[in-house]
Amino acid sequence: MKFMIVGSGGREHAIAETATRSGYEVYTASDARNPGLLAMSKELHVVDILDGAAVAKVAHKVRPDVIFIGSEESLFAGVSDTLRKEGFNVIGASQKTAEIEKSKGFMRKLMEKYGMHGRLRFKTFSNINEAIRYIDEYPGSVAIKPTRQAGGKGVKVIADIQTYLKEEKSHAKKRHVSDIVEQKLSKDLEDPILIEERVEGVEYTLQCFTDGTHIVPLKMVQDHPHAFVEDIGPETGGMGSIAGTGNVLPFLTKRDYDTSFDIVKKVVQAIKKETGEPYFGVLSGQFMLTEKWGPTVIEFYSRLGDPETVNVMPQLQNFDEIVNGMMNGNIANVDAKFEEKANVVKVVAPKGYPNERGMGKGHKVAIDFDKVAQSGSHIYFGSMYEENGTYYTGGSRALEVYASADTVEEASQKVEQAISHIKSDWKLFHRKDIGTKALMQKRHDQADLARDIFRYREARGLIGKTIDWIPGIGKIET
């Protein structure tokens, strides 16, 4: 069977490899000559993946049995709709249903309307002055974000806990609101600014395949969005991720998994009610285990995550069964089956990422693939291209290095060994702490604390409630 992928990064490389292993003949429509996709594809067609007509033209040449859209921007642009109108079988959300990722405002309003577990207080704005006035009156810490999905860019979380810095923090909040508008991070949405309550806890992702009625959940993954060790630095598209031996992460519980899955199911149902269309494709919940709700929604993806895809695809043993189930309407009785190993993915990026990507573009990278293989690791190509046998950085996340083992810590050590065999004429960096014993213990401690407080609140009927104290007014409970 012919399997066509739309996309160009490490996520698509991992999907292509899994499709090949499952017996598909892989073709790719990509906006870059990704070395990994070139190696896995019978044909790679360079095309504007946001142009539905251009992608459809490639599809008519290839005549695939199924098309898998990896890129969220392709979904936002309605490429899946165009391909379906042309008669192709597509795994990918429609433009309407992909709004769950494109607009955090749409997502928050949907959860509020249907009274879902795990929602946060929020407000969206189109007017800078109104947003600034809201910030001045808000009695606590906030997260300020572009309403539109922007690949981790433009997110600012500011905690109001040091009174002596109150004025400085107020100024920082207002400046960031202005930056979101000036940088046009949400230029195609009516309400570009999202301000929501700040929460703390352990983040994780649950990725699912769905036909709009039935849902196949994959194993939990934890991404590490901050650029530098100890979870500091700017937000990125993801600097690495981990998964445990089973479907549940080592520091989470089966109850956490079941609650998260239940939220995804309710969101799938709500999307159909709101849009009039079934959600057909991949829906991924980005969660945080918090003291307020337990599993709490941070955002949704209308596709597989990156790098989270690399944690699940190499270990997924029945990809063909899932794909066939999606295409033939018999996914109801399909369960995802995985190799029972833990795994770690670490992203290697050029200096300049994420804020000055132009600095990190066009630099040579040399990889000793034999030694990488000897370490028990495997490389997936992200923002890289090849010319005359030489690899060059594209400016964004360059490589995703994967390894599996009996424990997360062992897999992390394998990846570190592999990364030592990657060289460049430019500074490359990665997060050495991902999957280490120290960081895993920190995750356990964070999760245990959030869970203990959540259970205390649950026993007293306080789930989802917030109590604020405003000087001169007193207690306000919401």
Short mmCIF file of C-alpha atoms in Angstrom, two decimals:
data_model
loop_
_atom_site.label_atom_id
_atom_site.label_comp_id
_atom_site.label_asym_id
_atom_site.label_seq_id
_atom_site.Cartn_x
_atom_site.Cartn_y
_atom_site.Cartn_z
CA MET A 1 0.00 0.00 0.00
CA LYS A 2 1.12 3.54 -0.72
CA PHE A 3 1.43 5.83 2.30
CA MET A 4 1.96 9.55 1.75
CA ILE A 5 3.21 11.91 4.48
CA VAL A 6 2.78 15.68 4.52
CA GLY A 7 5.46 17.43 6.58
CA SER A 8 9.18 17.90 6.92
CA GLY A 9 10.59 17.31 10.42
CA GLY A 10 11.67 14.71 12.95
CA ARG A 11 8.04 13.83 13.62
CA GLU A 12 7.48 12.96 9.97
CA HIS A 13 10.79 11.05 9.82
CA ALA A 14 9.61 8.85 12.71
CA ILE A 15 6.19 8.33 11.10
CA ALA A 16 7.84 7.41 7.79
CA GLU A 17 10.13 4.89 9.46
CA THR A 18 7.21 3.27 11.28
CA ALA A 19 5.12 3.15 8.11
CA THR A 20 8.01 1.48 6.25
CA ARG A 21 8.44 -1.04 9.05
CA SER A 22 4.70 -1.75 8.81
CA GLY A 23 5.01 -2.65 5.14
CA TYR A 24 3.86 0.58 3.50
CA GLU A 25 5.56 2.16 0.50
CA VAL A 26 6.28 5.71 1.68
CA TYR A 27 5.98 8.92 -0.35
CA THR A 28 6.45 12.42 1.05
CA ALA A 29 5.20 15.91 0.28
CA SER A 30 7.58 18.24 2.08
CA ASP A 31 8.76 21.83 2.05
CA ALA A 32 12.36 20.70 2.68
CA ARG A 33 14.68 17.90 1.64
CA ASN A 34 14.86 16.35 5.10
CA PRO A 35 17.66 13.73 5.01
CA GLY A 36 15.65 11.24 7.07
CA LEU A 37 12.59 11.53 4.86
CA LEU A 38 14.74 11.28 1.74
CA ALA A 39 16.14 7.99 3.04
CA MET A 40 12.72 6.56 3.98
CA SER A 41 10.71 7.71 0.95
CA LYS A 42 10.42 6.13 -2.47
CA GLU A 43 9.76 9.69 -3.68
CA LEU A 44 10.05 13.04 -1.91
CA HIS A 45 8.25 15.94 -3.59
CA VAL A 46 9.26 19.45 -2.51
CA VAL A 47 6.09 21.52 -2.36
CA ASP A 48 4.40 24.25 -0.34
CA ILE A 49 2.69 22.09 2.29
CA LEU A 50 0.28 24.94 3.15
CA ASP A 51 -1.09 24.96 -0.39
CA GLY A 52 -3.83 22.35 -0.61
CA ALA A 53 -3.95 22.42 -4.42
CA ALA A 54 -0.18 21.90 -4.66
CA VAL A 55 -0.27 18.96 -2.22
CA ALA A 56 -3.25 17.49 -4.07
CA LYS A 57 -1.29 17.70 -7.34
CA VAL A 58 1.46 15.57 -5.73
CA ALA A 59 -1.16 13.16 -4.40
CA HIS A 60 -2.65 12.69 -7.89
CA LYS A 61 0.83 11.74 -9.15
CA VAL A 62 1.49 9.32 -6.29
CA ARG A 63 -2.07 7.93 -5.97
CA PRO A 64 -1.61 6.91 -2.30
CA ASP A 65 -3.97 4.63 -0.40
CA VAL A 66 -3.74 6.90 2.63
CA ILE A 67 -2.33 10.36 3.36
CA PHE A 68 -1.06 11.21 6.85
CA ILE A 69 -0.73 14.93 7.62
CA GLY A 70 1.99 15.57 10.19
CA SER A 71 2.19 19.37 10.04
CA GLU A 72 -0.25 21.41 12.12
CA GLU A 73 0.10 24.42 9.82
CA SER A 74 -1.10 22.26 6.92
CA LEU A 75 -4.18 21.39 8.96
CA PHE A 76 -4.78 25.04 9.83
CA ALA A 77 -4.55 25.88 6.12
CA GLY A 78 -7.26 23.34 5.24
CA VAL A 79 -5.01 20.94 3.30
CA SER A 80 -6.88 17.92 4.70
CA ASP A 81 -10.21 19.35 3.44
CA THR A 82 -8.81 19.90 -0.05
CA LEU A 83 -7.41 16.37 -0.22
CA ARG A 84 -10.68 14.82 0.95
CA LYS A 85 -12.62 16.79 -1.66
CA GLU A 86 -10.22 15.32 -4.25
CA GLY A 87 -11.22 11.83 -3.09
CA PHE A 88 -8.20 10.83 -0.97
CA ASN A 89 -8.24 8.96 2.34
CA VAL A 90 -6.70 11.34 4.88
CA ILE A 91 -5.64 11.00 8.50
CA GLY A 92 -5.71 14.60 9.67
CA ALA A 93 -8.15 16.98 11.31
CA SER A 94 -10.28 19.25 9.14
CA GLN A 95 -9.64 22.99 9.18
CA LYS A 96 -12.67 23.54 11.42
CA THR A 97 -11.79 20.88 13.96
CA ALA A 98 -8.07 21.81 13.99
CA GLU A 99 -9.20 25.08 15.58
CA ILE A 100 -8.81 23.21 18.89
CA GLU A 101 -5.05 23.70 18.46
CA LYS A 102 -4.89 26.82 16.33
CA SER A 103 -6.85 28.92 18.82
CA LYS A 104 -6.29 28.52 22.54
CA GLY A 105 -9.23 30.87 22.95
CA PHE A 106 -11.50 28.43 21.09
CA MET A 107 -10.19 25.59 23.23
CA ARG A 108 -10.67 27.43 26.54
CA LYS A 109 -14.19 28.60 25.59
CA LEU A 110 -15.14 25.07 24.54
CA MET A 111 -14.00 23.60 27.86
CA GLU A 112 -15.78 26.33 29.80
CA LYS A 113 -19.03 25.94 27.83
CA TYR A 114 -19.18 22.21 28.51
CA GLY A 115 -17.97 22.49 32.12
CA MET A 116 -15.04 20.14 31.63
CA HIS A 117 -12.62 18.93 34.24
CA GLY A 118 -9.15 20.47 34.02
CA ARG A 119 -10.08 23.92 32.71
CA LEU A 120 -8.44 27.19 33.74
CA ARG A 121 -9.75 30.71 34.29
CA PHE A 122 -8.96 32.79 31.22
CA LYS A 123 -9.85 35.81 29.14
CA THR A 124 -9.05 36.70 25.53
CA PHE A 125 -8.50 40.21 24.19
CA SER A 126 -8.25 42.04 20.91
CA ASN A 127 -7.52 45.37 22.55
CA ILE A 128 -4.14 45.96 24.22
CA ASN A 129 -5.48 48.54 26.68
CA GLU A 130 -8.27 46.25 27.85
CA ALA A 131 -5.76 43.43 28.35
CA ILE A 132 -3.47 45.69 30.37
CA ARG A 133 -6.39 46.89 32.52
CA TYR A 134 -7.35 43.25 33.20
CA ILE A 135 -3.78 42.47 34.23
CA ASP A 136 -3.79 45.39 36.67
CA GLU A 137 -6.94 44.09 38.32
CA TYR A 138 -6.12 40.35 38.27
CA PRO A 139 -5.44 39.13 41.83
CA GLY A 140 -2.62 36.68 41.19
CA SER A 141 -0.09 35.12 38.85
CA VAL A 142 -0.83 34.81 35.14
CA ALA A 143 0.30 33.16 31.94
CA ILE A 144 0.27 35.52 28.95
CA LYS A 145 0.15 33.83 25.56
CA PRO A 146 -0.62 34.45 21.93
CA THR A 147 -4.06 32.94 21.39
CA ARG A 148 -2.79 31.25 18.24
CA GLN A 149 -0.58 28.18 18.31
CA ALA A 150 2.91 29.60 17.74
CA GLY A 151 5.23 26.65 18.35
CA GLY A 152 6.04 27.69 21.93
CA LYS A 153 6.87 31.27 20.96
CA GLY A 154 5.43 34.21 22.87
CA VAL A 155 4.50 32.39 26.09
CA LYS A 156 5.32 34.25 29.29
CA VAL A 157 4.49 33.00 32.79
CA ILE A 158 4.86 35.59 35.56
CA ALA A 159 4.41 34.73 39.25
CA ASP A 160 3.25 37.51 41.59
CA ILE A 161 4.87 36.28 44.77
CA GLN A 162 7.59 38.85 45.55
CA THR A 163 5.86 42.04 46.67
CA TYR A 164 9.01 44.11 46.25
CA LEU A 165 9.01 43.29 42.50
CA LYS A 166 5.32 44.03 41.94
CA GLU A 167 5.87 47.12 39.79
CA GLU A 168 8.60 45.47 37.72
CA LYS A 169 6.42 42.42 37.10
CA SER A 170 3.43 44.56 36.19
CA HIS A 171 5.59 46.36 33.63
CA ALA A 172 6.85 43.03 32.23
CA LYS A 173 3.29 41.75 31.81
CA LYS A 174 2.18 44.86 29.97
CA ARG A 175 5.25 44.85 27.72
CA HIS A 176 4.66 41.22 26.80
CA VAL A 177 1.02 41.90 25.86
CA SER A 178 2.25 44.58 23.47
CA ASP A 179 4.92 42.25 22.06
CA ILE A 180 2.31 39.60 21.16
CA VAL A 181 0.40 42.13 19.08
CA GLU A 182 3.44 43.83 17.55
CA GLN A 183 5.04 40.52 16.53
CA LYS A 184 1.69 39.41 15.03
CA LEU A 185 1.89 35.99 16.71
CA SER A 186 -1.90 35.68 16.35
CA LYS A 187 -2.38 37.75 13.23
CA ASP A 188 -5.10 35.51 11.78
CA LEU A 189 -7.30 35.48 14.90
CA GLU A 190 -9.73 38.15 16.11
CA ASP A 191 -8.59 37.95 19.74
CA PRO A 192 -4.77 37.65 19.66
CA ILE A 193 -4.10 37.86 23.42
CA LEU A 194 -4.84 35.09 25.94
CA ILE A 195 -4.41 35.68 29.67
CA GLU A 196 -5.02 32.69 31.91
CA GLU A 197 -4.37 31.76 35.51
CA ARG A 198 -0.92 30.41 36.26
CA VAL A 199 -0.68 26.85 37.56
CA GLU A 200 2.26 24.72 38.63
CA GLY A 201 2.91 21.01 38.33
CA VAL A 202 4.27 18.28 36.08
CA GLU A 203 3.50 18.50 32.35
CA TYR A 204 2.82 15.51 30.11
CA THR A 205 1.19 14.62 26.79
CA LEU A 206 -1.42 12.03 25.86
CA GLN A 207 -1.61 11.49 22.09
CA CYS A 208 -4.64 9.74 20.57
CA PHE A 209 -5.95 8.56 17.22
CA THR A 210 -9.69 9.13 16.76
CA ASP A 211 -12.35 8.76 14.09
CA GLY A 212 -14.60 11.22 15.91
CA THR A 213 -16.35 8.52 17.93
CA HIS A 214 -13.79 5.96 18.98
CA ILE A 215 -10.38 6.84 20.39
CA VAL A 216 -7.10 4.91 20.56
CA PRO A 217 -4.81 6.42 23.23
CA LEU A 218 -1.04 6.03 23.00
CA LYS A 219 1.45 5.92 25.86
CA MET A 220 2.04 9.04 27.97
CA VAL A 221 5.06 11.18 27.11
CA GLN A 222 6.66 14.07 28.97
CA ASP A 223 8.12 16.88 26.88
CA HIS A 224 10.71 19.38 28.16
CA PRO A 225 9.86 22.73 26.55
CA HIS A 226 12.45 24.94 28.24
CA ALA A 227 15.71 25.46 26.38
CA PHE A 228 18.18 24.82 29.19
CA VAL A 229 18.85 22.41 32.07
CA GLU A 230 16.76 22.64 35.24
CA ASP A 231 13.76 23.80 33.19
CA ILE A 232 15.01 27.34 32.66
CA GLY A 233 15.31 29.54 29.59
CA PRO A 234 12.83 30.40 26.85
CA GLU A 235 10.02 28.09 25.77
CA THR A 236 10.83 26.04 22.68
CA GLY A 237 9.03 23.54 20.50
CA GLY A 238 10.47 20.85 22.80
CA MET A 239 14.05 19.98 23.79
CA GLY A 240 13.43 16.32 24.48
CA SER A 241 10.95 13.87 25.97
CA ILE A 242 10.64 10.67 27.97
CA ALA A 243 8.27 7.70 28.21
CA GLY A 244 8.10 4.81 30.66
CA THR A 245 7.96 1.05 30.16
CA GLY A 246 4.15 1.02 30.15
CA ASN A 247 1.48 3.47 29.07
CA VAL A 248 1.81 5.55 32.25
CA LEU A 249 4.81 7.77 33.05
CA PRO A 250 6.85 6.64 36.10
CA PHE A 251 5.74 9.57 38.28
CA LEU A 252 2.04 9.47 37.29
CA THR A 253 -0.74 7.02 38.18
CA LYS A 254 -3.34 4.99 36.31
CA ARG A 255 -5.95 7.38 37.68
CA ASP A 256 -4.04 10.34 36.16
CA TYR A 257 -4.02 8.50 32.82
CA ASP A 258 -7.72 7.62 32.95
CA THR A 259 -8.77 11.16 33.91
CA SER A 260 -6.67 12.62 31.10
CA PHE A 261 -8.14 10.18 28.59
CA ASP A 262 -11.66 11.02 29.77
CA ILE A 263 -10.98 14.73 29.10
CA VAL A 264 -9.81 13.93 25.56
CA LYS A 265 -12.98 11.90 24.95
CA LYS A 266 -15.20 14.75 26.15
CA VAL A 267 -13.31 17.26 23.97
CA VAL A 268 -13.78 15.04 20.88
CA GLN A 269 -17.53 14.95 21.59
CA ALA A 270 -17.69 18.72 22.20
CA ILE A 271 -15.82 19.54 18.98
CA LYS A 272 -18.41 17.64 16.97
CA LYS A 273 -21.24 19.51 18.71
CA GLU A 274 -19.58 22.89 18.13
CA THR A 275 -18.34 22.45 14.55
CA GLY A 276 -20.83 19.94 13.19
CA GLU A 277 -17.90 17.79 12.00
CA PRO A 278 -16.43 14.62 13.51
CA TYR A 279 -12.80 14.96 14.60
CA PHE A 280 -10.87 12.56 12.36
CA GLY A 281 -7.12 12.30 12.90
CA VAL A 282 -4.84 12.76 15.88
CA LEU A 283 -5.75 14.73 19.00
CA SER A 284 -3.07 15.22 21.64
CA GLY A 285 -3.71 16.67 25.07
CA GLN A 286 -0.91 18.68 26.69
CA PHE A 287 -1.64 18.35 30.41
CA MET A 288 -0.22 19.44 33.74
CA LEU A 289 -0.82 17.61 37.02
CA THR A 290 -1.88 20.45 39.33
CA GLU A 291 -3.21 20.87 42.84
CA LYS A 292 -6.38 22.51 41.51
CA TRP A 293 -7.73 19.83 39.16
CA GLY A 294 -5.21 17.00 39.13
CA PRO A 295 -4.92 16.54 35.32
CA THR A 296 -5.27 20.07 33.92
CA VAL A 297 -5.34 21.09 30.24
CA ILE A 298 -2.58 23.41 29.05
CA GLU A 299 -3.38 23.06 25.34
CA PHE A 300 -4.36 20.59 22.63
CA TYR A 301 -2.50 19.56 19.47
CA SER A 302 -4.42 18.59 16.34
CA ARG A 303 -1.58 16.22 15.39
CA LEU A 304 1.20 14.14 16.93
CA GLY A 305 3.69 16.11 19.01
CA ASP A 306 7.29 16.85 18.16
CA PRO A 307 9.43 15.37 19.71
CA GLU A 308 6.74 13.22 21.42
CA THR A 309 6.17 11.28 18.18
CA VAL A 310 9.69 9.89 18.43
CA ASN A 311 8.85 8.38 21.84
CA VAL A 312 5.87 6.43 20.53
CA MET A 313 6.44 5.53 16.88
CA PRO A 314 9.61 3.38 17.21
CA GLN A 315 7.85 1.26 19.87
CA LEU A 316 4.38 1.10 18.29
CA GLN A 317 3.86 -2.47 17.13
CA ASN A 318 0.51 -2.25 15.35
CA PHE A 319 0.60 1.02 13.40
CA ASP A 320 -0.88 -0.70 10.35
CA GLU A 321 -3.83 -1.96 12.41
CA ILE A 322 -4.54 1.59 13.63
CA VAL A 323 -4.26 3.07 10.13
CA ASN A 324 -6.48 0.38 8.61
CA GLY A 325 -8.97 0.82 11.43
CA MET A 326 -9.13 4.57 10.80
CA MET A 327 -9.62 4.07 7.06
CA ASN A 328 -12.11 1.19 7.26
CA GLY A 329 -14.24 2.40 10.17
CA ASN A 330 -13.33 -0.45 12.50
CA ILE A 331 -11.05 1.26 15.02
CA ALA A 332 -13.44 0.62 17.93
CA ASN A 333 -11.72 -2.57 19.06
CA VAL A 334 -8.12 -1.53 18.35
CA ASP A 335 -5.66 -1.00 21.21
CA ALA A 336 -2.21 0.45 20.64
CA LYS A 337 0.52 -2.10 21.39
CA PHE A 338 4.00 -1.05 22.45
CA GLU A 339 7.36 -2.61 23.16
CA GLU A 340 7.68 -2.64 26.96
CA LYS A 341 10.74 -0.44 27.22
CA ALA A 342 11.32 3.04 28.56
CA ASN A 343 12.78 5.60 26.16
CA VAL A 344 14.36 9.04 25.98
CA VAL A 345 14.59 11.59 23.16
CA LYS A 346 17.00 14.54 23.32
CA VAL A 347 16.96 17.35 20.81
CA VAL A 348 20.24 18.76 19.46
CA ALA A 349 19.86 22.38 18.37
CA PRO A 350 22.24 25.04 17.02
CA LYS A 351 23.18 28.07 19.07
CA GLY A 352 20.65 30.79 18.26
CA TYR A 353 17.61 28.57 18.69
CA PRO A 354 14.88 29.44 19.62
CA ASN A 355 15.04 33.24 19.51
CA GLU A 356 17.74 33.91 16.87
CA ARG A 357 17.25 31.07 14.41
CA GLY A 358 19.08 32.83 11.61
CA MET A 359 22.32 32.52 13.60
CA GLY A 360 22.03 28.75 13.65
CA LYS A 361 21.35 28.24 9.95
CA GLY A 362 23.73 26.78 7.38
CA HIS A 363 26.32 25.16 9.66
CA LYS A 364 27.94 21.80 8.92
CA VAL A 365 27.16 18.79 11.09
CA ALA A 366 29.09 15.51 11.04
CA ILE A 367 27.54 12.34 12.47
CA ASP A 368 29.33 9.05 13.13
CA PHE A 369 26.33 6.81 12.49
CA ASP A 370 28.22 3.59 13.30
CA LYS A 371 29.11 4.81 16.79
CA VAL A 372 25.61 6.18 17.31
CA ALA A 373 24.25 2.73 16.47
CA GLN A 374 26.78 1.07 18.78
CA SER A 375 25.45 3.19 21.64
CA GLY A 376 22.01 1.68 21.07
CA SER A 377 20.60 4.98 19.80
CA HIS A 378 18.96 6.22 16.63
CA ILE A 379 18.82 9.66 14.98
CA TYR A 380 15.79 11.39 13.51
CA PHE A 381 16.36 14.45 11.34
CA GLY A 382 14.59 17.70 12.16
CA SER A 383 15.61 21.06 10.72
CA MET A 384 18.47 19.75 8.57
CA TYR A 385 19.28 19.55 4.89
CA GLU A 386 21.91 17.75 2.81
CA GLU A 387 24.06 19.06 -0.02
CA ASN A 388 26.71 16.93 -1.75
CA GLY A 389 26.84 14.47 1.12
CA THR A 390 27.20 17.14 3.83
CA TYR A 391 24.56 17.90 6.46
CA TYR A 392 23.66 21.51 7.31
CA THR A 393 21.54 23.01 10.07
CA GLY A 394 18.27 24.70 9.15
CA GLY A 395 18.23 27.00 12.18
CA SER A 396 15.60 25.22 14.27
CA ARG A 397 15.83 21.91 16.18
CA ALA A 398 18.32 19.90 14.12
CA LEU A 399 18.33 16.32 15.40
CA GLU A 400 16.28 14.14 17.72
CA VAL A 401 18.32 11.34 19.31
CA TYR A 402 16.35 8.34 20.60
CA ALA A 403 17.20 5.32 22.73
CA SER A 404 15.20 2.74 24.68
CA ALA A 405 16.18 0.71 27.74
CA ASP A 406 14.72 -0.94 30.84
CA THR A 407 14.69 2.42 32.63
CA VAL A 408 14.49 6.06 31.61
CA GLU A 409 17.86 6.71 33.24
CA GLU A 410 19.58 3.98 31.20
CA ALA A 411 18.05 5.29 27.98
CA SER A 412 19.28 8.80 28.85
CA GLN A 413 22.85 7.54 29.22
CA LYS A 414 22.66 5.84 25.81
CA VAL A 415 21.52 9.07 24.19
CA GLU A 416 24.34 11.05 25.83
CA GLN A 417 26.85 8.57 24.44
CA ALA A 418 25.33 8.95 20.97
CA ILE A 419 25.37 12.75 21.09
CA SER A 420 29.11 12.68 21.78
CA HIS A 421 29.49 11.42 18.19
CA ILE A 422 27.75 14.46 16.66
CA LYS A 423 30.14 17.29 15.72
CA SER A 424 29.73 20.70 14.12
CA ASP A 425 31.65 23.82 13.13
CA TRP A 426 29.02 25.71 15.14
CA LYS A 427 28.01 25.37 18.78
CA LEU A 428 25.31 22.76 19.28
CA PHE A 429 23.46 22.35 22.55
CA HIS A 430 21.07 19.92 24.18
CA ARG A 431 19.59 19.26 27.60
CA LYS A 432 21.87 16.77 29.34
CA ASP A 433 19.52 16.52 32.33
CA ILE A 434 16.56 14.94 30.49
CA GLY A 435 15.97 11.46 31.87
CA THR A 436 18.65 11.68 34.57
CA LYS A 437 18.10 10.28 38.04
CA ALA A 438 18.11 13.78 39.57
CA LEU A 439 15.49 15.20 37.20
CA MET A 440 13.33 12.08 37.48
CA GLN A 441 13.35 12.44 41.28
CA LYS A 442 12.34 16.09 40.89
CA ARG A 443 9.40 15.00 38.71
CA HIS A 444 8.34 12.43 41.32
CA ASP A 445 8.47 15.07 44.06
CA GLN A 446 6.51 17.62 41.98
CA ALA A 447 3.85 15.07 41.05
CA ASP A 448 3.49 13.75 44.62
CA LEU A 449 3.05 17.26 46.01
CA ALA A 450 0.44 18.25 43.40
CA ARG A 451 -1.40 14.96 43.87
CA ASP A 452 -1.44 15.20 47.68
CA ILE A 453 -2.88 18.73 47.62
CA PHE A 454 -5.38 17.79 44.92
CA ARG A 455 -6.65 14.87 47.01
CA TYR A 456 -6.92 17.10 50.07
CA ARG A 457 -8.99 19.58 48.06
CA GLU A 458 -11.02 16.77 46.50
CA ALA A 459 -11.99 15.42 49.93
CA ARG A 460 -13.30 18.89 50.85
CA GLY A 461 -15.25 19.54 47.65
CA LEU A 462 -12.82 22.18 46.36
CA ILE A 463 -11.96 20.71 42.97
CA GLY A 464 -11.83 23.42 40.31
CA LYS A 465 -12.45 26.20 42.82
CA THR A 466 -10.16 29.19 43.37
CA ILE A 467 -10.15 31.41 46.43
CA ASP A 468 -8.56 34.86 46.08
CA TRP A 469 -8.01 37.54 48.68
CA ILE A 470 -8.23 41.09 47.33
CA PRO A 471 -7.20 43.93 49.68
CA GLY A 472 -10.19 46.10 50.55
CA ILE A 473 -12.64 43.54 49.20
CA GLY A 474 -11.83 40.33 50.99
CA LYS A 475 -12.31 36.69 49.94
CA ILE A 476 -13.57 35.90 46.44
CA GLU A 477 -14.34 32.29 45.58
CA THR A 478 -14.71 31.17 41.96
#
